[in-house]
Amino acid sequence: MSQKSFLAAIAQPQLFNLLISDQSSALPLQPRIVQMLTSSESELLEHYLEHTSKDMTVDDGDQYALQVGIPNLAFQSKPLMRSILAFSAICKCQDIIKQFPVSYASRQEILSLLSTADRYHMESIREIQPTLSKVKHYDHILANAAMMGMYGSGSHCIRIWLTETAAPGDLALDRIAPKSCQWMSLFRAARVAFGGLVRRPDTEGSSPDKLVTPDIDTAPFSCNGQKSRSHDHLLYPIISATVSSALVRLGEKAKTVKAIIHSKMQEIGHSPDDDDFAARAAADLQACLAALELLRNIVKETFSSKDRPSNKLDHRHFEHQADSDEHFAKISPWMRRYTASITSMVPSKLPRRFIMAFIHKAPTRYLELVEEMMGFILSETGVESCLGTPESMGPEPDLTHQLAMEIFAHWLVLVLLLDDVWWIGGIGAWELKQIMTWKRDASWRNLLWRDGENWWPESMLEINRQLDKHREKP
């Protein structure tokens, strides 16, 4: 795509006004093209500019970042351009899937696009890593992390669809099977990248949700009709009516685990190994309890009847802080605002952001427990895992691993409400199915999941399955 055609693509009056009014932006008005795109790459970039970026836009900040700022940066950064092309290819896969029913030829096209997206993604990772210690401006790193996050969940959705619709004996299944923990790591990438870039001595070693960040000014929320409408989901009133009692039961299980762990700590000796066990168990339990509290807050936000307040902090105060901090000064204001929005550092009225905030805000150790547990589940069910079964887990998961998965399963029920978000929809049901397959396995002792228990996530999954069976297909 030529420079002229790129400028034509962004020359919408409202976007151009945003571009020329952002005097503090590090972006030039004329994009500097550093590589020639092939015809297929130009087609993918055009698809991103004309469709993908617009489909994801929910307010003016998103509009500028996705349709102007990030594409402009991509012409100065090969890794970012490759991430955009990867995400665009995933978007094209979803466009084909929506053309129900999908023919054999269309399925082959999806497989080809997925392979192309994976190749661009891996090339982006290889190319950006050597540059991280040399950059003077952080915009393209944060933009790349944002694209990789959406690519990660979107690619996972495509793999789920391909797996669920595969014919018996499909030889491609081994290559396309979803890898459960990978999408979470990529989805969290923008928050981790932001934390790594602006990390201060007093935040060293802390999880991304503990980072010290300045106040961020956000414009009043204005939606263009593309936002997720979780309230319209048929499952919404059912979850709303039952989630409170489910959280009570989950809280009781957490208290049981806490009591058992504290009892074990009283019984152990004082050897170095015992001390290590006690410290690890205490840290794991605390991570789970923090995740449970986060889940409770997200449930309140999801089913609150009150409007969420817009975050109208003093923009001048924020810019003063940014100007006085050498780390923040290397991030353009528009990128700071966009990163804060998509990583839940500031409040959002968008369900896909405050529900998915669980991945961004949960303690790092908690997510490690979930990933270790998913690795165990996938190894038990014969599905490839990106982690394998951690040796530290032993033959069976311990109580904190089980509690972590209990909390995760309850959160996945909320993710069911995001089925209309094309780069997230389907993940909630798929992950719950994997958990249920393992939960029904009676070959090992379930300390939290008792036989015959009327488990809320399982009930919600079954109701959703029945609703989906009778839901009109596109």
C-alpha atoms as one frame of an Amber mdcrd trajectory, in Angstrom:
protein
   0.000   0.000   0.000   1.408   3.378  -0.958   1.782   6.363   1.327  -0.920
   8.126  -0.676  -3.451   5.328  -0.228  -2.657   5.109   3.487  -3.284   8.811
   3.947  -6.488   8.477   1.985  -7.602   5.700   4.307  -7.211   7.913   7.373
  -8.393  11.151   5.790 -11.773  11.119   7.490 -12.467  14.625   8.849 -12.888
  13.639  12.489  -9.750  11.485  12.469  -7.641  14.066  10.687  -8.721  16.675
  13.222  -7.614  14.350  16.002  -4.298  13.829  14.267  -3.394  17.474  13.787
  -4.729  18.531  17.198  -2.497  16.155  19.148   0.508  18.450  19.276   2.229
  16.333  21.922   2.140  13.170  19.845   5.483  11.778  18.754   3.909  10.615
  15.483   4.740  12.480  12.279   1.916  13.616  10.043   3.492  11.801   7.118
   4.072   8.078   7.808   7.602   6.924   7.006   7.360   3.640   5.124  10.337
   1.439   5.972   9.370  -1.673   4.069   7.541  -2.594   0.925   4.465  -4.720
   1.413   3.558  -7.595  -0.866   0.148  -7.627  -2.508  -1.218 -10.079   0.078
   0.191  -7.968   2.922  -1.321  -4.832   1.408  -4.656  -6.620   1.277  -4.397
  -7.563   4.955  -3.427  -4.015   5.918  -6.325  -2.620   3.931  -8.652  -5.069
   5.689  -7.350  -3.842   9.041  -7.845  -0.173   8.116 -11.250  -0.588   6.512
 -12.786  -3.244   8.747 -10.854  -4.615  11.736  -9.929  -1.290  13.333 -13.429
   0.120  12.868 -15.084  -2.986  14.280 -13.043  -2.606  17.482 -13.617   1.135
  17.933 -15.865   2.215  20.794 -14.909   5.842  21.482 -12.788   8.706  20.186
  -9.674   7.473  21.971  -9.977   4.034  20.407 -10.729   5.591  17.050  -7.543
   7.624  17.001  -5.344   4.843  18.384  -6.639   2.034  16.169  -7.282   3.912
  12.933  -4.546   6.556  12.980  -1.915   6.227  15.688  -1.086   2.528  15.555
  -1.170   2.220  11.725   1.101   5.268  11.497   3.534   3.673  13.940   3.426
   0.436  11.961   5.032   2.153   8.974   8.007   2.839  11.215   8.174  -0.571
  12.900   8.350  -3.932  11.143   7.383  -5.945  14.256   4.262  -3.820  14.775
   3.316  -4.091  11.112   3.575  -7.870  11.348   1.346  -7.900  14.439  -1.269
  -5.824  12.619  -1.145  -8.206   9.661  -1.479 -11.187  12.024  -4.531  -9.721
  13.738  -6.075  -8.746  10.405  -5.682 -12.332   9.168  -7.476 -13.566  12.298
 -10.258 -11.058  11.638 -10.631 -12.384   8.087 -10.967 -15.888   9.529 -13.874
 -14.717  11.656 -15.489 -13.013   8.675 -15.458 -16.340   6.830 -16.855 -18.230
   9.836 -19.790 -15.821   9.996 -20.770 -16.890   6.463 -22.597 -19.933   7.819
 -22.427 -22.693   6.661 -18.695 -22.802   5.943 -17.683 -24.821   2.889 -14.641
 -27.092   2.696 -12.836 -24.533   0.524 -13.591 -21.784   3.042 -12.308 -23.960
   5.871  -9.052 -24.445   3.980  -8.824 -20.683   3.546  -9.251 -20.254   7.307
  -6.439 -22.746   7.935  -4.218 -20.853   5.513  -5.003 -17.488   7.116  -4.384
 -18.902  10.596  -1.010 -20.232   9.472  -0.173 -16.833   7.984  -1.214 -15.069
  11.181   0.905 -17.401  13.312   3.914 -16.801  11.068   3.593 -13.017  11.287
   3.151 -13.260  15.051   6.302 -15.326  15.541   8.275 -13.016  13.237   7.099
 -10.024  15.259   8.252 -11.630  18.509  11.670 -12.466  17.064  12.155  -9.000
  15.589  11.043  -6.922  18.556  12.996  -8.677  21.309  16.475  -7.427  20.258
  15.197  -3.834  20.081  13.661  -3.579  23.557  16.798  -2.285  25.277  17.580
   0.253  22.553  14.341   2.144  22.049  13.961   5.838  22.826  10.177   5.859
  22.518   7.824   3.217  23.835   4.757   3.772  21.658   5.442   0.974  19.185
   6.184  -1.512  22.000   2.857  -0.840  23.711   1.026  -0.863  20.377   2.612
  -4.204  19.506   1.635  -5.648  22.884  -1.962  -4.491  22.373  -2.128  -6.109
  18.924  -0.556  -9.317  20.239  -3.099  -9.469  23.053  -6.057  -9.337  20.695
  -4.317 -11.678  18.264  -3.802 -14.157  21.127  -7.448 -14.364  22.149  -8.675
 -14.106  18.547  -6.382 -16.919  17.403  -7.586 -19.015  20.337 -11.189 -18.467
  19.202 -10.352 -19.617  15.667  -8.603 -22.732  16.963 -11.601 -23.506  19.153
 -13.947 -23.255  16.158 -11.694 -25.396  13.968 -11.443 -28.048  16.689 -15.165
 -28.134  17.416 -16.105 -28.367  13.736 -13.372 -30.797  12.663 -14.325 -34.053
  10.994 -13.393 -37.301  12.775  -9.777 -38.196  12.079  -8.840 -34.713  10.862
  -5.043 -34.815  10.608  -4.783 -31.050  11.131  -6.130 -31.239  14.697  -2.709
 -31.694  16.294  -1.510 -28.525  14.598  -4.546 -26.335  15.275  -5.571 -27.490
  18.763  -6.020 -24.588  21.224  -3.308 -24.067  23.825  -5.219 -22.869  26.836
  -2.696 -20.768  28.718  -1.105 -19.066  25.731  -3.973 -16.699  25.019  -3.964
 -15.428  28.613  -0.263 -14.592  28.506  -0.708 -12.681  25.249  -3.893 -10.958
  26.415  -2.012  -9.679  29.454   0.905  -8.497  27.303  -0.032  -4.807  27.125
  -0.332  -4.484  30.894   2.921  -6.368  31.455   4.678  -4.280  28.792   3.441
  -1.047  30.340   4.611  -2.227  33.745   8.012  -3.246  32.422   8.571   0.040
  30.622   7.679   2.316  33.522   8.675   0.069  36.410  10.166   1.949  39.308
  12.341   0.674  42.162   9.373   0.560  44.532   7.395  -1.613  42.104  10.135
  -4.098  41.275   8.851  -7.636  41.482   5.228  -6.632  41.881   2.425  -7.792
  39.643   1.134  -5.433  36.938  -1.922  -4.539  39.009   0.347  -3.153  41.744
   2.240  -0.761  39.494   2.337   2.892  40.454   0.805   4.840  37.590  -0.116
   8.512  37.359  -3.676   9.698  37.048  -4.930   9.291  33.505  -7.436  11.616
  31.937 -10.062   9.931  29.801 -12.673  11.589  27.653 -16.342  11.026  28.524
 -17.504   7.715  27.116 -19.177   7.954  23.732 -20.162   4.765  21.973 -20.609
   4.321  18.241 -22.790   1.242  18.551 -19.992  -1.331  18.401 -19.839  -2.058
  22.132 -20.610  -5.452  23.585 -24.207  -5.749  24.747 -23.878  -8.323  27.513
 -27.228  -7.213  28.969 -28.911  -8.548  25.828 -27.394 -12.010  26.191 -30.074
 -14.584  26.982 -27.929 -15.904  29.819 -27.586 -12.506  31.517 -30.745 -12.596
  33.706 -30.063 -16.215  34.703 -26.515 -15.464  35.816 -27.678 -12.281  37.529
 -30.260 -14.211  39.557 -27.878 -16.971  40.665 -24.377 -15.505  40.895 -24.726
 -14.170  44.445 -25.422 -17.578  45.969 -22.670 -19.078  43.797 -20.159 -16.599
  45.207 -21.286 -17.412  48.743 -20.555 -21.101  48.160 -17.243 -20.229  46.518
 -16.334 -18.098  49.526 -17.113 -21.018  51.839 -14.758 -23.248  49.854 -12.057
 -20.595  50.114 -12.514 -20.509  53.901 -12.237 -24.299  54.012  -8.997 -24.241
  52.031  -7.633 -21.471  54.245  -8.430 -23.444  57.403  -6.831 -26.640  56.051
  -3.657 -24.834  54.983  -3.348 -23.051  58.323  -3.829 -26.373  60.100  -1.067
 -27.971  58.032   1.246 -25.083  58.840   0.764 -25.773  62.538   1.810 -29.391
  62.043   4.960 -28.944  59.976   8.441 -28.655  61.436  10.979 -25.878  61.128
  13.389 -27.243  58.551  14.274 -25.112  55.497  12.032 -27.311  53.350   9.153
 -26.844  55.772   9.685 -23.097  55.803   9.698 -23.024  52.004   6.464 -25.018
  51.903   4.785 -22.691  54.389   5.883 -19.564  52.535   4.773 -20.959  49.173
   1.419 -22.144  50.515   0.760 -18.783  52.173   1.652 -16.869  49.005  -0.505
 -19.136  46.828  -3.457 -18.821  49.189  -3.133 -15.036  49.311  -3.045 -14.884
  45.504  -6.262 -16.917  45.315  -8.022 -14.770  47.899  -7.021 -11.613  46.015
  -8.388 -13.112  42.779 -11.636 -14.011  44.558 -12.058 -10.429  45.756 -11.354
  -9.194  42.226 -14.020 -11.559  40.887 -16.551 -10.229  43.398 -15.865  -6.672
  42.242 -16.240  -7.623  38.581 -19.555  -9.334  39.333 -20.776  -6.136  41.007
 -19.781  -4.118  37.946 -21.347  -6.600  35.536 -24.742  -6.713  37.216 -24.945
  -3.260  38.762 -28.070  -1.290  37.877 -26.180   1.985  38.281 -24.276   3.714
  35.502 -20.539   3.429  35.850 -19.015   6.859  36.528 -16.738   8.261  33.855
 -13.185   8.939  34.982 -12.711  12.719  34.609  -9.380  13.367  36.217  -7.463
  16.595  35.659  -5.689  16.248  32.314  -3.209  18.999  33.133  -2.244  17.243
  36.369  -1.604  14.034  34.437   0.498  15.776  31.789   2.514  17.514  34.510
   3.269  14.127  36.078   4.150  12.647  32.694   6.466  15.524  31.824   8.313
  15.102  35.121   8.776  11.351  34.663  11.295  10.267  32.048   9.557   6.914
  31.558   6.094   8.326  30.896   7.540  11.086  28.746   8.602   8.385  26.285
   4.972   7.362  25.773   2.707   9.611  23.715  -0.416  10.864  25.536  -2.774
   9.079  23.156  -0.941   5.778  23.713  -0.983   6.246  27.492  -4.738   6.784
  27.382  -5.371   3.843  25.057  -3.175   1.466  27.065  -4.864   2.548  30.290
  -8.257   1.896  28.730  -7.637  -1.567  27.272  -5.769  -2.804  30.358  -8.435
  -1.645  32.832  -6.208   0.905  34.552  -9.136   3.315  34.295 -12.861   2.527
  34.605 -14.745   1.478  31.496 -18.409   1.047  30.658 -17.514  -1.675  28.182
 -18.330  -5.214  29.416 -15.495  -6.762  27.449 -13.060  -4.547  29.344 -14.326
  -4.761  32.896 -14.979  -8.520  32.630 -11.623  -9.226  30.984  -9.975  -7.008
  33.610  -9.675 -10.248  35.567  -6.765 -11.314  33.344  -5.083  -7.919  33.626
  -5.546  -7.382  37.357  -5.286 -10.854  38.869  -2.021 -11.480  40.763   0.682
 -13.018  38.628   1.023 -15.977  40.983  -2.705 -16.671  40.753  -2.555 -16.880
  36.958   0.466 -19.162  37.267  -1.624 -21.477  39.453  -4.367 -21.478  36.809
  -1.874 -22.151  34.028  -0.277 -24.988  35.990  -3.714 -26.461  36.631  -4.676
 -26.145  32.958  -1.426 -27.867  32.058  -2.408 -30.716  34.367  -5.926 -30.911
  32.911  -4.719 -30.942  29.319  -2.114 -33.596  30.064  -4.813 -35.730  31.698
  -7.162 -35.320  28.730  -4.429 -35.923  26.158  -4.424 -32.392  24.733  -1.162
 -30.569  24.110  -0.326 -27.970  26.737   1.978 -25.007  26.416   3.269 -25.746
  29.908   3.112 -29.473  30.349   2.443 -30.814  33.825   4.544 -28.904  36.374
   6.775 -31.265  38.336   6.079 -29.267  41.505   2.415 -30.281  41.398   2.989
 -33.970  41.989   0.464 -36.606  40.899  -2.490 -34.449  41.940  -3.092 -30.692
  42.165  -2.932 -29.274  45.669  -5.707 -27.305  47.342  -4.589 -23.884  46.145
  -4.471 -25.123  42.546  -8.010 -26.416  42.921  -9.209 -23.179  44.523  -7.568
 -21.168  41.743  -9.442 -23.228  39.165 -12.721 -22.872  41.086 -12.389 -19.091
  40.944 -11.343 -19.210  37.297 -14.361 -21.345  36.359 -16.728 -18.881  38.030
 -15.130 -16.026  36.085 -15.456 -17.990  32.836 -19.229 -17.943  33.330 -19.059
 -14.148  32.948 -16.970 -14.578  29.797 -19.939 -16.452  28.299 -21.646 -13.047
  28.130 -19.004 -11.834  25.654 -19.939 -14.185  22.823 -20.619 -11.204  20.543
 -17.004 -10.001  20.821 -15.394 -11.850  17.933 -11.885 -12.057  19.415 -13.237
 -13.366  22.767 -16.501 -15.181  22.017 -16.334 -18.947  22.495 -13.445 -18.915
  24.966 -15.653 -19.087  28.064 -17.569 -22.167  26.915 -14.469 -23.952  25.606
 -12.405 -23.516  28.764 -15.337 -24.565  30.940 -15.767 -27.713  28.838 -12.118
 -28.637  29.408 -12.545 -28.175  33.147 -15.749 -30.220  33.164 -14.118 -33.104
  31.281 -11.451 -33.318  33.957 -13.855 -32.683  36.844 -15.873 -35.772  35.926
 -12.769 -37.960  36.072 -13.105 -40.017  39.251  -9.574 -41.438  39.071  -8.255
 -39.035  41.678  -9.509 -37.511  44.920 -11.417 -34.228  44.476 -11.198 -32.292
  47.710 -13.225 -29.304  46.528 -15.466 -30.863  43.903 -17.567 -33.406  45.751
 -19.515 -36.064  43.884 -23.093 -35.050  43.226 -22.406 -31.367  43.823 -24.681
 -29.012  41.912 -21.806 -26.940  40.580 -22.856 -23.477  39.390 -20.379 -23.113
  36.477 -21.509 -26.490  35.148 -25.176 -25.482  35.369 -24.552 -22.188  33.572
 -22.552 -23.957  30.864 -25.366 -26.441  30.273 -27.998 -23.690  30.117 -25.819
 -21.785  27.669 -25.425 -24.934  25.561 -29.176 -25.399  25.389 -29.728 -21.749
  24.507 -27.045 -21.901  21.837 -28.581 -25.039  20.343 -31.825 -23.186  19.681
 -30.292 -19.794  18.912 -30.703 -18.621  15.335 -27.489 -19.019  13.361 -26.127
 -16.044  11.388
